[in-house]
PDB file of C-alpha atoms in Angstrom:
ATOM      1  CA  UNK O   1       2.086  22.781  -7.886  1.00 58.00           C
ATOM      2  CA  UNK O   2       5.641  21.708  -8.411  1.00 73.00           C
ATOM      3  CA  UNK O   3       6.644  18.084  -8.780  1.00 76.00           C
ATOM      4  CA  UNK O   4       6.286  15.059 -11.013  1.00 87.00           C
ATOM      5  CA  UNK O   5       2.690  14.571 -12.188  1.00 93.00           C
ATOM      6  CA  UNK O   6       1.242  11.082 -11.900  1.00 96.00           C
ATOM      7  CA  UNK O   7      -2.211  10.100 -13.160  1.00 97.00           C
ATOM      8  CA  UNK O   8      -4.234   7.936 -10.774  1.00 98.00           C
ATOM      9  CA  UNK O   9      -5.384   4.727 -12.468  1.00 97.00           C
ATOM     10  CA  UNK O  10      -8.282   2.399 -11.708  1.00 97.00           C
ATOM     11  CA  UNK O  11      -7.262  -0.781  -9.884  1.00 96.00           C
ATOM     12  CA  UNK O  12      -5.636  -3.209 -12.310  1.00 97.00           C
ATOM     13  CA  UNK O  13      -4.480  -6.580 -10.998  1.00 97.00           C
ATOM     14  CA  UNK O  14      -1.806  -7.041 -13.671  1.00 97.00           C
ATOM     15  CA  UNK O  15      -0.396  -3.510 -13.325  1.00 97.00           C
ATOM     16  CA  UNK O  16      -0.260  -3.839  -9.535  1.00 98.00           C
ATOM     17  CA  UNK O  17       1.168  -7.395  -9.469  1.00 97.00           C
ATOM     18  CA  UNK O  18       4.862  -6.346  -9.195  1.00 97.00           C
ATOM     19  CA  UNK O  19       3.967  -4.419  -6.018  1.00 97.00           C
ATOM     20  CA  UNK O  20       1.452  -6.732  -4.360  1.00 97.00           C
ATOM     21  CA  UNK O  21      -2.114  -7.836  -4.745  1.00 97.00           C
ATOM     22  CA  UNK O  22      -5.566  -6.349  -4.380  1.00 98.00           C
ATOM     23  CA  UNK O  23      -7.701  -8.168  -1.811  1.00 97.00           C
ATOM     24  CA  UNK O  24     -11.189  -8.793  -3.164  1.00 95.00           C
ATOM     25  CA  UNK O  25     -14.195 -10.877  -2.142  1.00 92.00           C
ATOM     26  CA  UNK O  26     -14.260 -14.434  -3.481  1.00 93.00           C
ATOM     27  CA  UNK O  27     -15.439 -14.895  -7.063  1.00 90.00           C
ATOM     28  CA  UNK O  28     -19.012 -16.117  -7.568  1.00 93.00           C
ATOM     29  CA  UNK O  29     -19.241 -19.773  -6.643  1.00 95.00           C
ATOM     30  CA  UNK O  30     -16.200 -19.605  -4.331  1.00 93.00           C
ATOM     31  CA  UNK O  31     -16.423 -19.549  -0.537  1.00 95.00           C
ATOM     32  CA  UNK O  32     -12.932 -18.164   0.169  1.00 94.00           C
ATOM     33  CA  UNK O  33     -10.145 -16.192  -1.458  1.00 93.00           C
ATOM     34  CA  UNK O  34      -6.734 -16.789   0.116  1.00 93.00           C
ATOM     35  CA  UNK O  35      -3.928 -14.234   0.427  1.00 93.00           C
ATOM     36  CA  UNK O  36      -1.834 -16.099   3.020  1.00 90.00           C
ATOM     37  CA  UNK O  37       1.125 -16.706   0.698  1.00 91.00           C
ATOM     38  CA  UNK O  38       2.125 -13.056   1.146  1.00 88.00           C
ATOM     39  CA  UNK O  39       2.950 -13.764   4.785  1.00 87.00           C
ATOM     40  CA  UNK O  40       5.433 -16.619   4.212  1.00 84.00           C
ATOM     41  CA  UNK O  41       8.117 -17.076   5.227  1.00 78.00           C
ATOM     42  CA  UNK O  42       7.766 -15.644   8.702  1.00 78.00           C
ATOM     43  CA  UNK O  43      10.572 -13.154   9.406  1.00 74.00           C
ATOM     44  CA  UNK O  44      12.908 -14.360  12.187  1.00 76.00           C
ATOM     45  CA  UNK O  45      11.583 -13.657  15.707  1.00 77.00           C
ATOM     46  CA  UNK O  46       8.574 -11.769  14.346  1.00 81.00           C
ATOM     47  CA  UNK O  47       4.978 -11.927  15.511  1.00 84.00           C
ATOM     48  CA  UNK O  48       1.781 -11.053  13.683  1.00 87.00           C
ATOM     49  CA  UNK O  49       0.424  -7.600  14.455  1.00 89.00           C
ATOM     50  CA  UNK O  50      -3.107  -6.482  13.705  1.00 94.00           C
ATOM     51  CA  UNK O  51      -4.124  -2.889  14.334  1.00 94.00           C
ATOM     52  CA  UNK O  52      -6.789  -0.471  13.141  1.00 97.00           C
ATOM     53  CA  UNK O  53      -5.940   2.945  11.641  1.00 95.00           C
ATOM     54  CA  UNK O  54      -8.149   6.016  11.530  1.00 97.00           C
ATOM     55  CA  UNK O  55      -7.256   8.194   8.547  1.00 97.00           C
ATOM     56  CA  UNK O  56      -8.351  11.784   7.890  1.00 97.00           C
ATOM     57  CA  UNK O  57      -9.564  12.497   4.343  1.00 97.00           C
ATOM     58  CA  UNK O  58      -7.448  14.164   1.669  1.00 97.00           C
ATOM     59  CA  UNK O  59      -8.452  15.894  -1.561  1.00 96.00           C
ATOM     60  CA  UNK O  60      -7.162  15.632  -5.103  1.00 96.00           C
ATOM     61  CA  UNK O  61      -4.642  16.538  -6.289  1.00 96.00           C
ATOM     62  CA  UNK O  62      -2.503  14.675  -3.737  1.00 97.00           C
ATOM     63  CA  UNK O  63       1.138  15.498  -3.101  1.00 96.00           C
ATOM     64  CA  UNK O  64       3.450  12.808  -1.750  1.00 96.00           C
ATOM     65  CA  UNK O  65       6.958  13.615  -0.554  1.00 96.00           C
ATOM     66  CA  UNK O  66       7.518  10.715   1.856  1.00 97.00           C
ATOM     67  CA  UNK O  67       7.339   6.984   1.180  1.00 98.00           C
ATOM     68  CA  UNK O  68       7.891   3.909   3.311  1.00 96.00           C
ATOM     69  CA  UNK O  69       8.696   0.249   2.856  1.00 95.00           C
ATOM     70  CA  UNK O  70       9.017  -2.874   4.953  1.00 91.00           C
ATOM     71  CA  UNK O  71      11.985  -4.976   3.790  1.00 86.00           C
ATOM     72  CA  UNK O  72      11.090  -8.192   5.607  1.00 84.00           C
ATOM     73  CA  UNK O  73       7.285  -8.269   5.759  1.00 88.00           C
ATOM     74  CA  UNK O  74       4.230  -7.797   3.592  1.00 92.00           C
ATOM     75  CA  UNK O  75       1.688  -5.267   4.813  1.00 94.00           C
ATOM     76  CA  UNK O  76      -2.060  -5.733   4.317  1.00 96.00           C
ATOM     77  CA  UNK O  77      -4.684  -2.960   4.503  1.00 97.00           C
ATOM     78  CA  UNK O  78      -8.306  -4.114   4.815  1.00 97.00           C
ATOM     79  CA  UNK O  79     -10.953  -1.364   4.605  1.00 98.00           C
ATOM     80  CA  UNK O  80     -13.354  -1.385   7.544  1.00 97.00           C
ATOM     81  CA  UNK O  81     -15.159   1.882   6.813  1.00 97.00           C
ATOM     82  CA  UNK O  82     -13.706   3.433   3.670  1.00 97.00           C
ATOM     83  CA  UNK O  83     -15.359   5.181   0.700  1.00 97.00           C
ATOM     84  CA  UNK O  84     -12.307   5.063  -1.588  1.00 97.00           C
ATOM     85  CA  UNK O  85      -8.563   5.443  -1.224  1.00 98.00           C
ATOM     86  CA  UNK O  86      -5.431   6.091  -3.234  1.00 98.00           C
ATOM     87  CA  UNK O  87      -2.315   3.946  -3.144  1.00 98.00           C
ATOM     88  CA  UNK O  88       0.950   5.012  -4.714  1.00 98.00           C
ATOM     89  CA  UNK O  89       3.753   2.472  -5.095  1.00 98.00           C
ATOM     90  CA  UNK O  90       7.218   2.419  -6.580  1.00 97.00           C
ATOM     91  CA  UNK O  91       9.921  -0.198  -7.053  1.00 94.00           C
ATOM     92  CA  UNK O  92      13.343  -0.104  -5.460  1.00 92.00           C
ATOM     93  CA  UNK O  93      16.150   1.404  -7.538  1.00 93.00           C
ATOM     94  CA  UNK O  94      19.698   0.030  -7.894  1.00 92.00           C
ATOM     95  CA  UNK O  95      20.853   1.943  -4.796  1.00 92.00           C
ATOM     96  CA  UNK O  96      17.978   0.608  -2.652  1.00 90.00           C
ATOM     97  CA  UNK O  97      15.930   3.800  -2.729  1.00 94.00           C
ATOM     98  CA  UNK O  98      12.526   4.498  -4.233  1.00 96.00           C
ATOM     99  CA  UNK O  99      12.422   4.650  -8.026  1.00 94.00           C
ATOM    100  CA  UNK O 100      10.148   7.583  -8.873  1.00 92.00           C
ATOM    101  CA  UNK O 101      10.284   6.679 -12.562  1.00 91.00           C
ATOM    102  CA  UNK O 102       8.423   3.442 -11.781  1.00 94.00           C
ATOM    103  CA  UNK O 103       5.738   5.059  -9.601  1.00 97.00           C
ATOM    104  CA  UNK O 104       2.114   4.016 -10.114  1.00 98.00           C
ATOM    105  CA  UNK O 105      -1.007   5.309  -8.339  1.00 98.00           C
ATOM    106  CA  UNK O 106      -4.358   3.527  -8.099  1.00 98.00           C
ATOM    107  CA  UNK O 107      -7.808   4.644  -6.938  1.00 98.00           C
ATOM    108  CA  UNK O 108      -9.213   1.750  -4.915  1.00 98.00           C
ATOM    109  CA  UNK O 109     -12.873   1.358  -3.895  1.00 97.00           C
ATOM    110  CA  UNK O 110     -13.642   0.781  -0.232  1.00 96.00           C
ATOM    111  CA  UNK O 111     -14.655  -2.841  -0.804  1.00 96.00           C
ATOM    112  CA  UNK O 112     -11.139  -3.937  -1.832  1.00 97.00           C
ATOM    113  CA  UNK O 113      -8.030  -4.285   0.284  1.00 98.00           C
ATOM    114  CA  UNK O 114      -4.392  -4.295  -0.690  1.00 98.00           C
ATOM    115  CA  UNK O 115      -1.268  -6.281   0.193  1.00 97.00           C
ATOM    116  CA  UNK O 116       2.090  -4.580  -0.374  1.00 97.00           C
ATOM    117  CA  UNK O 117       4.940  -7.016  -0.998  1.00 94.00           C
ATOM    118  CA  UNK O 118       8.099  -6.675   1.116  1.00 92.00           C
ATOM    119  CA  UNK O 119      10.552  -4.070  -0.282  1.00 92.00           C
ATOM    120  CA  UNK O 120       7.828  -2.091  -2.103  1.00 96.00           C
ATOM    121  CA  UNK O 121       7.976   1.644  -1.476  1.00 97.00           C
ATOM    122  CA  UNK O 122       4.515   3.071  -0.885  1.00 97.00           C
ATOM    123  CA  UNK O 123       2.694   6.172   0.253  1.00 97.00           C
ATOM    124  CA  UNK O 124       1.027   6.093   3.660  1.00 93.00           C
ATOM    125  CA  UNK O 125      -2.701   5.371   3.908  1.00 93.00           C
ATOM    126  CA  UNK O 126      -4.556   8.101   1.992  1.00 97.00           C
ATOM    127  CA  UNK O 127      -8.346   8.251   1.798  1.00 98.00           C
ATOM    128  CA  UNK O 128     -10.741  10.456  -0.139  1.00 97.00           C
ATOM    129  CA  UNK O 129     -14.255  11.704   0.621  1.00 96.00           C
ATOM    130  CA  UNK O 130     -14.434  11.140   4.402  1.00 97.00           C
ATOM    131  CA  UNK O 131     -12.595   9.854   7.477  1.00 98.00           C
ATOM    132  CA  UNK O 132     -11.900   6.140   7.186  1.00 98.00           C
ATOM    133  CA  UNK O 133     -10.596   3.110   9.071  1.00 98.00           C
ATOM    134  CA  UNK O 134      -8.453   0.173   7.945  1.00 97.00           C
ATOM    135  CA  UNK O 135      -7.390  -3.023   9.671  1.00 97.00           C
ATOM    136  CA  UNK O 136      -3.647  -3.451   9.072  1.00 95.00           C
ATOM    137  CA  UNK O 137      -1.934  -6.840   9.304  1.00 94.00           C
ATOM    138  CA  UNK O 138       1.802  -7.507   9.105  1.00 90.00           C
ATOM    139  CA  UNK O 139       4.703  -9.176  10.896  1.00 86.00           C
ATOM    140  CA  UNK O 140       6.563  -7.084  13.498  1.00 81.00           C
ATOM    141  CA  UNK O 141       9.601  -7.635  15.664  1.00 72.00           C
ATOM    142  CA  UNK O 142      12.822  -9.468  15.182  1.00 65.00           C
ATOM    143  CA  UNK O 143      16.424  -8.341  15.351  1.00 63.00           C
ATOM    144  CA  UNK O 144      16.123  -5.606  12.687  1.00 65.00           C
ATOM    145  CA  UNK O 145      13.587  -2.778  12.315  1.00 70.00           C
ATOM    146  CA  UNK O 146      11.217  -3.241   9.407  1.00 78.00           C
ATOM    147  CA  UNK O 147      10.097   0.337   8.798  1.00 89.00           C
ATOM    148  CA  UNK O 148      12.088   2.489   6.399  1.00 91.00           C
ATOM    149  CA  UNK O 149      11.039   6.008   5.390  1.00 95.00           C
ATOM    150  CA  UNK O 150      12.440   8.241   2.646  1.00 96.00           C
ATOM    151  CA  UNK O 151      11.791  11.807   1.656  1.00 96.00           C
ATOM    152  CA  UNK O 152      11.391  12.128  -2.116  1.00 96.00           C
ATOM    153  CA  UNK O 153      10.943  15.041  -4.501  1.00 95.00           C
ATOM    154  CA  UNK O 154       7.165  15.667  -4.660  1.00 96.00           C
ATOM    155  CA  UNK O 155       4.895  13.493  -6.743  1.00 96.00           C
ATOM    156  CA  UNK O 156       1.532  15.093  -7.516  1.00 97.00           C
ATOM    157  CA  UNK O 157      -1.302  12.665  -8.167  1.00 97.00           C
ATOM    158  CA  UNK O 158      -4.334  13.736 -10.185  1.00 94.00           C
ATOM    159  CA  UNK O 159      -7.564  11.976 -11.119  1.00 87.00           C
TER     160      UNK O 159
END
């Protein structure tokens, strides 16, 4: 294995806050937990898109050499049938690219979703244990494309 080693952490709301928010069931005594603020303001000429992904399982250690971001829209992944999954995120550097030095990886249980903020570089959906499905919600459309992909030197994630 050649690449930068990155230890996968348990989900931590404070550590993940610069990149987005974990989506969890309401706290005891609450009927709802809202995450709508991530989807304001609406990007110009965009429409909401909801689709379902099927993702083949991966094994640890994971190697990531491609990341993506969405400059104008948040992206929400809601587990429909997921055992557990890994997210890897990184901030944007001064030149607009992914900052590998700021990379963080989290092991998320299948009963929690995730919202990536706009401009956050992240690894594609990666599940462990078995095939899985997510509902994905985000804005799409408008005058400019909102999918950017970059190849990066490998990051190897371990448990």
